[in-house]
Tab-separated table of C-alpha atoms in Angstrom:
chain	number	residue	atom	x	y	z
L	1	MET	CA	-27.863	-3.731	25.321
L	2	ILE	CA	-28.107	-4.501	21.624
L	3	SER	CA	-24.962	-6.207	20.263
L	4	LEU	CA	-22.534	-3.801	18.537
L	5	GLU	CA	-22.418	-6.216	15.562
L	6	TRP	CA	-26.115	-5.504	14.766
L	7	ILE	CA	-25.721	-1.785	15.399
L	8	PHE	CA	-22.817	-1.400	12.967
L	9	LEU	CA	-23.932	-3.857	10.264
L	10	PRO	CA	-26.388	-1.497	8.529
L	11	ALA	CA	-23.744	1.260	8.368
L	12	ILE	CA	-21.124	-1.190	7.044
L	13	ILE	CA	-23.470	-2.353	4.293
L	14	LEU	CA	-24.638	1.138	3.341
L	15	LEU	CA	-20.992	2.371	3.242
L	16	GLY	CA	-19.931	-0.616	1.146
L	17	VAL	CA	-22.720	-0.283	-1.388
L	18	VAL	CA	-22.522	3.464	-1.799
L	19	THR	CA	-18.671	3.681	-2.078
L	20	SER	CA	-18.469	0.622	-4.325
L	21	TYR	CA	-21.015	2.199	-6.724
L	22	GLN	CA	-19.235	5.623	-6.642
L	23	ASP	CA	-15.824	4.032	-7.257
L	24	PHE	CA	-17.107	1.874	-10.054
L	25	LYS	CA	-19.241	4.575	-11.654
L	26	PHE	CA	-17.151	7.742	-11.115
L	27	GLY	CA	-13.756	6.460	-10.129
L	28	LYS	CA	-13.729	8.295	-6.843
L	29	ILE	CA	-15.146	8.100	-3.326
L	30	LYS	CA	-16.848	11.110	-1.736
L	31	ASN	CA	-15.375	12.202	1.568
L	32	LYS	CA	-18.845	12.796	3.071
L	33	TRP	CA	-19.530	9.056	3.292
L	34	ILE	CA	-16.244	8.457	5.120
L	35	ILE	CA	-16.949	11.315	7.542
L	36	LEU	CA	-20.514	10.150	8.166
L	37	ALA	CA	-19.299	6.624	8.842
L	38	LEU	CA	-16.665	7.909	11.369
L	39	ILE	CA	-19.238	10.172	13.109
L	40	TYR	CA	-21.686	7.229	13.333
L	41	ALA	CA	-18.992	5.076	14.863
L	42	LEU	CA	-17.924	7.752	17.281
L	43	ILE	CA	-21.572	8.413	18.452
L	44	VAL	CA	-22.150	4.685	19.015
L	45	TYR	CA	-18.971	4.133	20.938
L	46	VAL	CA	-19.444	7.230	23.097
L	47	ILE	CA	-22.949	6.059	23.936
L	48	GLY	CA	-21.601	2.553	24.726
L	49	ILE	CA	-18.841	3.928	26.934
L	50	LEU	CA	-21.288	6.089	28.896
L	51	PHE	CA	-23.673	3.244	29.307
L	52	TYR	CA	-21.171	0.742	30.678
L	53	ASN	CA	-19.470	3.350	32.767
L	54	PHE	CA	-22.872	4.202	34.392
L	55	TYR	CA	-23.393	0.471	35.277
L	56	GLY	CA	-19.745	0.147	36.447
L	57	ASP	CA	-18.869	-2.430	33.719
L	58	LEU	CA	-16.595	-0.428	31.527
L	59	ASN	CA	-13.762	-2.440	29.988
L	60	ILE	CA	-10.795	-0.125	29.733
L	61	GLU	CA	-8.754	-2.697	27.786
L	62	TYR	CA	-11.485	-2.696	25.075
L	63	ILE	CA	-11.162	1.131	24.765
L	64	ILE	CA	-7.384	0.863	24.462
L	65	GLU	CA	-7.639	-1.655	21.716
L	66	LEU	CA	-10.187	0.451	19.878
L	67	SER	CA	-7.758	3.382	19.983
L	68	THR	CA	-4.700	1.303	18.841
L	69	ASN	CA	-6.689	-0.332	16.038
L	70	PHE	CA	-7.752	3.087	14.855
L	71	LEU	CA	-4.167	4.382	14.855
L	72	PHE	CA	-3.020	1.216	13.072
L	73	ALA	CA	-5.713	1.779	10.356
L	74	ILE	CA	-4.497	5.356	9.943
L	75	PHE	CA	-0.910	4.078	9.641
L	76	VAL	CA	-1.875	1.510	7.020
L	77	GLY	CA	-4.200	3.865	5.036
L	78	PHE	CA	-1.600	6.635	4.989
L	79	GLY	CA	1.324	4.208	4.270
L	80	LEU	CA	-0.394	2.548	1.332
L	81	TRP	CA	-1.355	5.925	-0.042
L	82	ILE	CA	2.087	7.533	0.295
L	83	THR	CA	3.682	4.497	-1.466
L	84	GLY	CA	1.159	4.800	-4.290
L	85	ILE	CA	-0.465	1.475	-3.781
L	86	TRP	CA	-3.841	3.070	-2.760
L	87	THR	CA	-5.420	6.306	-3.543
L	88	ALA	CA	-6.245	8.714	-0.657
L	89	GLY	CA	-9.906	7.639	-0.947
L	90	ASP	CA	-9.019	3.987	-0.571
L	91	GLY	CA	-6.892	4.745	2.491
L	92	LYS	CA	-9.729	6.703	4.134
L	93	LEU	CA	-12.241	4.005	3.291
L	94	PHE	CA	-10.078	1.373	5.038
L	95	ILE	CA	-9.921	3.578	8.161
L	96	ALA	CA	-13.780	3.907	8.166
L	97	TYR	CA	-14.240	0.067	7.759
L	98	ALA	CA	-11.663	-0.640	10.532
L	99	THR	CA	-13.610	1.758	12.852
L	100	LEU	CA	-17.011	0.316	12.073
L	101	ILE	CA	-16.196	-3.364	12.395
L	102	PRO	CA	-16.586	-4.293	16.139
L	103	LEU	CA	-13.548	-6.034	17.694
L	104	SER	CA	-15.773	-9.036	18.466
L	105	MET	CA	-16.037	-9.755	14.714
L	106	TYR	CA	-12.292	-10.771	14.787
L	107	SER	CA	-12.903	-13.605	17.226
L	108	LEU	CA	-10.851	-16.118	15.392
L	109	GLY	CA	-7.140	-15.311	14.789
L	110	TYR	CA	-7.294	-12.122	16.829
L	111	TYR	CA	-4.288	-9.737	16.554
L	112	LYS	CA	-4.095	-7.883	19.890
L	113	TYR	CA	-4.092	-3.973	19.506
L	114	THR	CA	-4.314	-4.271	15.693
L	115	PRO	CA	-7.242	-6.574	14.848
L	116	SER	CA	-7.948	-4.826	11.572
L	117	LEU	CA	-4.784	-6.540	10.258
L	118	THR	CA	-7.152	-9.361	9.629
L	119	LEU	CA	-9.301	-7.122	7.436
L	120	LEU	CA	-6.192	-5.880	5.513
L	121	ILE	CA	-5.067	-9.435	4.814
L	122	ASN	CA	-8.529	-10.420	3.533
L	123	ILE	CA	-8.759	-7.373	1.268
L	124	PHE	CA	-5.374	-7.983	-0.396
L	125	VAL	CA	-5.707	-11.774	-0.704
L	126	LEU	CA	-9.064	-11.383	-2.487
L	127	ALA	CA	-7.940	-8.431	-4.662
L	128	VAL	CA	-4.711	-10.100	-5.787
L	129	PHE	CA	-6.488	-13.433	-6.602
L	130	ILE	CA	-9.193	-11.712	-8.598
L	131	LEU	CA	-6.892	-9.291	-10.465
L	132	LEU	CA	-4.406	-12.109	-11.297
L	133	ILE	CA	-7.095	-14.315	-12.939
L	134	PRO	CA	-7.246	-12.502	-16.337
L	135	ILE	CA	-3.377	-12.348	-16.407
L	136	PHE	CA	-2.874	-16.056	-15.751
L	137	LEU	CA	-5.631	-17.112	-18.170
L	138	LYS	CA	-3.801	-15.452	-21.059
L	139	ILE	CA	-0.252	-15.975	-19.915
L	140	LYS	CA	2.167	-17.914	-22.263
L	141	PHE	CA	5.428	-19.719	-21.650
L	142	LYS	CA	7.499	-16.884	-23.185
L	143	ASP	CA	5.713	-14.484	-20.792
L	144	ILE	CA	6.600	-16.649	-17.832
L	145	ARG	CA	10.222	-16.666	-18.958
L	146	LYS	CA	10.165	-12.908	-19.341
L	147	ILE	CA	8.580	-12.370	-15.924
L	148	SER	CA	11.278	-14.576	-14.345
L	149	ILE	CA	14.053	-12.789	-16.021
L	150	ASP	CA	12.568	-9.312	-15.067
L	151	PHE	CA	12.145	-10.482	-11.487
L	152	LEU	CA	15.719	-11.630	-11.166
L	153	LYS	CA	17.067	-8.520	-12.814
L	154	GLU	CA	15.073	-6.270	-10.454
L	155	PHE	CA	15.874	-8.308	-7.342
L	156	PHE	CA	19.702	-8.628	-7.921
L	157	LYS	CA	20.460	-5.034	-8.886
L	158	PRO	CA	23.523	-4.421	-6.595
L	159	SER	CA	22.536	-0.912	-5.456
L	160	LYS	CA	18.950	-1.836	-4.784
L	161	LEU	CA	19.823	-5.071	-3.091
L	162	PHE	CA	22.320	-3.238	-0.763
L	163	ASN	CA	19.658	-0.572	0.042
L	164	SER	CA	17.051	-3.242	0.804
L	165	VAL	CA	19.516	-5.157	3.126
L	166	ILE	CA	20.595	-2.187	5.202
L	167	GLY	CA	17.133	-0.546	5.177
L	168	LEU	CA	15.310	-3.658	6.394
L	169	PHE	CA	18.131	-4.493	8.862
L	170	ALA	CA	17.645	-1.132	10.533
L	171	ILE	CA	13.902	-0.560	10.170
L	172	PHE	CA	12.892	-4.094	11.124
L	173	TRP	CA	14.786	-3.807	14.333
L	174	ILE	CA	13.138	-0.445	15.258
L	175	VAL	CA	9.705	-1.911	14.513
L	176	GLN	CA	10.521	-5.073	16.532
L	177	LEU	CA	11.537	-2.919	19.512
L	178	LEU	CA	8.261	-0.904	19.334
L	179	LEU	CA	6.024	-3.875	18.880
L	180	SER	CA	7.832	-5.691	21.801
L	181	PHE	CA	7.043	-2.684	24.021
L	182	LEU	CA	3.343	-3.151	23.081
L	183	GLY	CA	3.529	-6.921	23.713
L	184	LEU	CA	3.365	-7.817	20.016
L	185	LYS	CA	6.816	-9.260	19.530
L	186	ASN	CA	5.583	-12.538	18.130
L	187	VAL	CA	3.261	-11.197	15.477
L	188	PHE	CA	5.606	-11.713	12.560
L	189	ILE	CA	3.211	-10.616	9.812
L	190	LEU	CA	2.584	-7.253	11.656
L	191	LYS	CA	6.327	-6.697	11.888
L	192	LEU	CA	6.620	-7.432	8.167
L	193	ILE	CA	3.761	-5.025	7.127
L	194	CYS	CA	4.974	-2.208	9.362
L	195	SER	CA	8.584	-2.602	8.204
L	196	PHE	CA	7.660	-2.747	4.559
L	197	LEU	CA	5.323	0.232	4.717
L	198	ILE	CA	7.928	2.394	6.510
L	199	PHE	CA	10.805	1.312	4.243
L	200	ALA	CA	8.715	1.823	1.111
L	201	GLY	CA	7.752	5.284	2.333
L	202	ILE	CA	11.366	6.125	3.010
L	203	GLU	CA	12.492	4.907	-0.379
L	204	SER	CA	9.698	6.710	-2.251
L	205	ARG	CA	9.985	10.095	-0.374
L	206	LEU	CA	13.488	10.415	1.019
L	207	LYS	CA	15.377	8.237	-1.381
L	208	GLY	CA	19.181	8.600	-0.715
L	209	LYS	CA	18.715	11.290	2.010
L	210	SER	CA	18.146	8.624	4.692
L	211	VAL	CA	21.038	6.339	4.014
L	212	TYR	CA	23.352	7.899	6.737
L	213	LEU	CA	20.625	7.597	9.402
L	214	ILE	CA	19.961	3.931	8.323
L	215	LEU	CA	23.749	3.139	8.440
L	216	ILE	CA	23.947	4.544	11.954
L	217	ILE	CA	20.913	2.436	13.082
L	218	CYS	CA	22.596	-0.613	11.480
L	219	PHE	CA	25.829	0.117	13.423
L	220	LEU	CA	23.871	0.464	16.664
L	221	ARG	CA	22.069	-2.781	16.040
L	222	LEU	CA	25.335	-4.637	15.422
L	223	ILE	CA	26.475	-3.438	18.867
L	224	LEU	CA	23.254	-3.802	20.856
L	225	ASP	CA	21.428	-6.769	19.353
L	226	LYS	CA	23.434	-9.934	19.864
L	227	SER	CA	20.769	-12.048	18.133
L	228	VAL	CA	22.039	-10.924	14.749
L	229	TYR	CA	25.077	-13.183	15.141
L	230	SER	CA	22.909	-16.395	15.279
L	231	LEU	CA	21.993	-18.743	12.391
L	232	ASP	CA	18.251	-18.353	13.220
L	233	PHE	CA	18.545	-14.641	12.629
L	234	LEU	CA	20.454	-15.177	9.368
L	235	TYR	CA	17.645	-17.546	8.135
L	236	ASN	CA	14.804	-15.176	9.141
L	237	PHE	CA	16.473	-12.222	7.739
L	238	LEU	CA	17.081	-13.921	4.388
L	239	MET	CA	13.396	-14.791	4.290
L	240	ILE	CA	12.482	-11.165	4.889
L	241	ILE	CA	14.739	-9.934	2.059
L	242	LEU	CA	13.283	-12.603	-0.291
L	243	ILE	CA	9.688	-11.574	0.605
L	244	TRP	CA	10.574	-7.935	0.228
L	245	GLY	CA	12.343	-8.665	-3.064
L	246	PHE	CA	9.293	-10.383	-4.419
L	247	VAL	CA	6.875	-7.569	-3.359
L	248	LYS	CA	9.161	-4.918	-4.780
L	249	SER	CA	9.793	-6.767	-8.057
L	250	PHE	CA	6.036	-7.436	-8.261
L	251	LEU	CA	5.298	-3.720	-8.044
L	252	ASN	CA	8.253	-2.483	-10.119
L	253	GLY	CA	9.009	-5.180	-12.684
L	254	GLY	CA	8.213	-8.746	-13.666
L	255	LEU	CA	4.576	-9.524	-13.245
L	256	SER	CA	3.539	-5.868	-13.014
L	257	LYS	CA	5.117	-5.195	-16.518
L	258	PHE	CA	3.109	-8.073	-17.898
L	259	GLY	CA	0.013	-6.591	-16.312
L	260	GLU	CA	0.477	-3.474	-18.318
L	261	ASN	CA	-1.091	-5.289	-21.236
L	262	PHE	CA	-4.308	-5.428	-19.162
L	263	PHE	CA	-4.289	-2.386	-16.899
L	264	VAL	CA	-2.263	0.284	-18.714
L	265	LYS	CA	-2.827	2.200	-21.891
L	266	GLU	CA	-1.067	5.053	-23.763
L	267	VAL	CA	-3.254	7.995	-24.671
L	268	PHE	CA	-2.767	11.362	-26.482
L	269	VAL	CA	-2.264	14.243	-24.045
L	270	GLU	CA	-5.269	16.103	-25.396
L	271	LYS	CA	-7.492	13.208	-24.306
L	272	LEU	CA	-6.344	13.443	-20.594
L	273	ARG	CA	-9.165	14.077	-18.254
L	274	PRO	CA	-9.272	15.032	-14.423
L	275	GLY	CA	-9.284	11.906	-12.289
L	276	MET	CA	-7.074	9.806	-14.568
L	277	VAL	CA	-4.086	8.104	-12.919
L	278	LEU	CA	-0.715	8.334	-14.619
L	279	GLU	CA	1.476	5.324	-15.035
L	280	GLU	CA	4.423	7.554	-15.791
L	281	ILE	CA	6.142	10.332	-13.852
L	282	ILE	CA	7.955	13.425	-15.059
L	283	ILE	CA	11.080	14.149	-13.035
L	284	LYS	CA	13.539	16.995	-13.277
L	285	LYS	CA	16.938	15.630	-14.311
L	286	GLY	CA	19.289	18.591	-14.544
L	287	LYS	CA	22.384	18.254	-16.710
L	288	ILE	CA	22.642	15.313	-19.052
L	289	SER	CA	25.991	14.339	-20.705
L	290	LYS	CA	26.053	13.414	-24.400
L	291	LYS	CA	26.834	9.837	-23.527
L	292	GLU	CA	24.000	9.564	-21.035
L	293	LEU	CA	21.627	11.271	-23.507
L	294	ILE	CA	22.451	8.627	-26.199
L	295	GLU	CA	21.676	5.922	-23.641
L	296	LEU	CA	18.388	7.487	-22.608
L	297	GLN	CA	17.315	7.894	-26.181
L	298	LYS	CA	17.878	4.201	-26.801
L	299	SER	CA	15.627	3.264	-23.893
L	300	GLN	CA	11.999	2.394	-24.705
L	301	ASP	CA	10.871	3.124	-21.238
L	302	ILE	CA	12.308	6.643	-20.686
L	303	GLY	CA	11.629	9.839	-22.618
L	304	VAL	CA	13.797	12.948	-22.453
L	305	ILE	CA	11.934	16.292	-22.491
L	306	ARG	CA	13.370	19.837	-22.723
L	307	TYR	CA	11.204	22.414	-21.071
L	308	LEU	CA	11.955	25.992	-20.120
L	309	GLY	CA	15.719	25.366	-20.384
L	310	GLU	CA	15.599	22.307	-18.081
L	311	ASN	CA	15.830	18.558	-18.774
L	312	TYR	CA	13.044	16.294	-17.629
L	313	LEU	CA	12.638	12.475	-17.897
L	314	LYS	CA	9.252	10.762	-18.532
L	315	LYS	CA	9.523	7.180	-17.078
L	316	VAL	CA	7.353	4.405	-15.701
L	317	LYS	CA	6.022	5.041	-12.297
L	318	SER	CA	6.879	2.728	-9.422
L	319	PHE	CA	6.212	2.869	-5.671
L	320	GLN	CA	9.859	3.978	-5.324
L	321	ASN	CA	9.503	6.776	-7.852
L	322	LEU	CA	6.350	8.795	-6.943
L	323	GLU	CA	7.646	12.390	-6.674
L	324	SER	CA	6.836	13.992	-9.997
L	325	PHE	CA	7.397	17.456	-11.418
L	326	LEU	CA	3.647	17.571	-11.526
L	327	GLY	CA	3.109	17.048	-7.858
L	328	GLY	CA	1.046	14.381	-6.112
L	329	GLU	CA	-2.068	12.663	-7.518
L	330	PRO	CA	-4.030	11.605	-4.420
L	331	GLU	CA	-7.228	11.409	-6.484
L	332	GLY	CA	-5.921	11.436	-10.057
L	333	LEU	CA	-4.923	14.223	-12.323
L	334	THR	CA	-6.138	17.744	-11.837
L	335	HIS	CA	-6.813	20.474	-14.505
L	336	SER	CA	-3.577	22.259	-13.599
L	337	GLN	CA	-1.468	19.086	-13.926
L	338	ILE	CA	-2.998	18.305	-17.295
L	339	LYS	CA	-2.173	21.821	-18.497
L	340	LYS	CA	1.466	21.340	-17.334
L	341	ILE	CA	1.770	18.150	-19.401
L	342	GLN	CA	0.289	19.896	-22.406
L	343	ASP	CA	2.656	22.944	-22.009
L	344	MET	CA	5.716	20.570	-21.950
L	345	GLY	CA	4.872	19.414	-25.530
L	346	ILE	CA	4.382	15.806	-24.607
L	347	LYS	CA	2.396	13.859	-27.267
L	348	LYS	CA	1.474	10.752	-25.479
L	349	ILE	CA	1.579	9.390	-21.901
L	350	LYS	CA	0.631	6.159	-20.099
L	351	VAL	CA	-2.334	6.023	-17.790
L	352	SER	CA	-3.859	3.315	-15.607
L	353	SER	CA	-7.061	1.646	-16.680
L	354	THR	CA	-9.028	2.646	-13.602
L	355	ILE	CA	-9.570	-0.362	-11.344
L	356	PRO	CA	-12.175	0.522	-8.674
L	357	PHE	CA	-10.760	-0.851	-5.437
L	358	ALA	CA	-13.725	-0.024	-3.176
L	359	PRO	CA	-15.664	-3.179	-4.351
L	360	PHE	CA	-12.642	-5.330	-3.399
L	361	MET	CA	-12.496	-3.711	-0.027
L	362	PHE	CA	-16.225	-4.267	0.518
L	363	LEU	CA	-15.808	-7.953	-0.455
L	364	GLY	CA	-12.958	-8.215	2.033
L	365	VAL	CA	-15.182	-6.764	4.720
L	366	ILE	CA	-17.969	-9.260	3.937
L	367	ILE	CA	-15.476	-12.197	4.146
L	368	THR	CA	-14.194	-10.826	7.399
L	369	LEU	CA	-17.719	-10.626	8.863
L	370	ILE	CA	-18.568	-14.214	7.686
L	371	VAL	CA	-15.390	-16.078	8.669
L	372	ARG	CA	-14.313	-13.787	11.644
L	373	SER	CA	-10.736	-14.454	10.760
L	374	ASN	CA	-8.224	-13.901	8.000
L	375	ILE	CA	-9.147	-16.060	5.023
L	376	LEU	CA	-5.772	-17.845	4.983
L	377	LEU	CA	-6.207	-19.112	8.533
L	378	PHE	CA	-9.854	-20.075	7.724
L	379	LEU	CA	-8.762	-22.070	4.657
L	380	LYS	CA	-5.947	-23.709	6.543
L	381	GLY	CA	-8.492	-24.772	9.210
L	382	LEU	CA	-10.540	-26.562	6.574
L	383	PHE	CA	-7.694	-29.071	5.782
């Protein structure tokens, strides 16, 4: 039988070329290409399963890993969309690629049950490296100082630091138990990614509503998990908090604020068009005291809006603040959302300079097919 690698390669290339062009040209990815890719993969796998079953050579373990890999891709795609890092189209495209790439293509540095973790690493390593080039080429010493100060301010905010500590203490334990059940206890990077996505999703959607549940889980862990009283645990947990702090500060402040000079612009509301992605959210505030109003009016990053007898705040969007009065923006602004903004009397609002992510994803796929491993392990092996 022909190798799966050659059967899937034309579909991978076609999907990559078409979606990269669409994302670059129109700023969106049509669902039909994702659906066609998934149908193609399903047909190939069904035929393969029937063929090997007929000859009595069916590998059940392979089917199980295909299924768990698909579920992992859904988890990642949905998680990165719900936290605002990806659009819905990017999340669905990742699922399609993870389904099309045969497990044999991850022959080096294979992650059991979740091999597409390699693809995810390659996509983000390449994307971050390429996107940071224009920033670092123009960065100045005063900008480095500002980035450092913003990073430290964001990281050491007492309330946020406390939420990070208890949140990760609870969630990392739950994730660790689940992965241990699947035999993946030692895959540290998988535990990190799963914990960060779940925690980021909870912070962005549930906010303070989940604090009591998290505190209960923390209390249970202190009773049931004796490893938390060791120095090894303390060292590892501090590393997790530092990594999380860096990621969160990167997305909320510090370097991301400097990146606004390159990727964010302020436009007049009448120039808003469907598909544009806002860099600010509008949230309902309720009552505002005179003292609070004075403080808000002094802020350069927050605008106070009075609309239909209610108070609203216009502030910079972060992955922790995604729930807007306007509703979700999975594929950018809609006509109705633009009308809402215009009706509120807002003059200007910040939008992202659209960065097509599909080409980065396709590049990550190509690198994965070539090196058959995550690029960090590949580079490490060269030295």
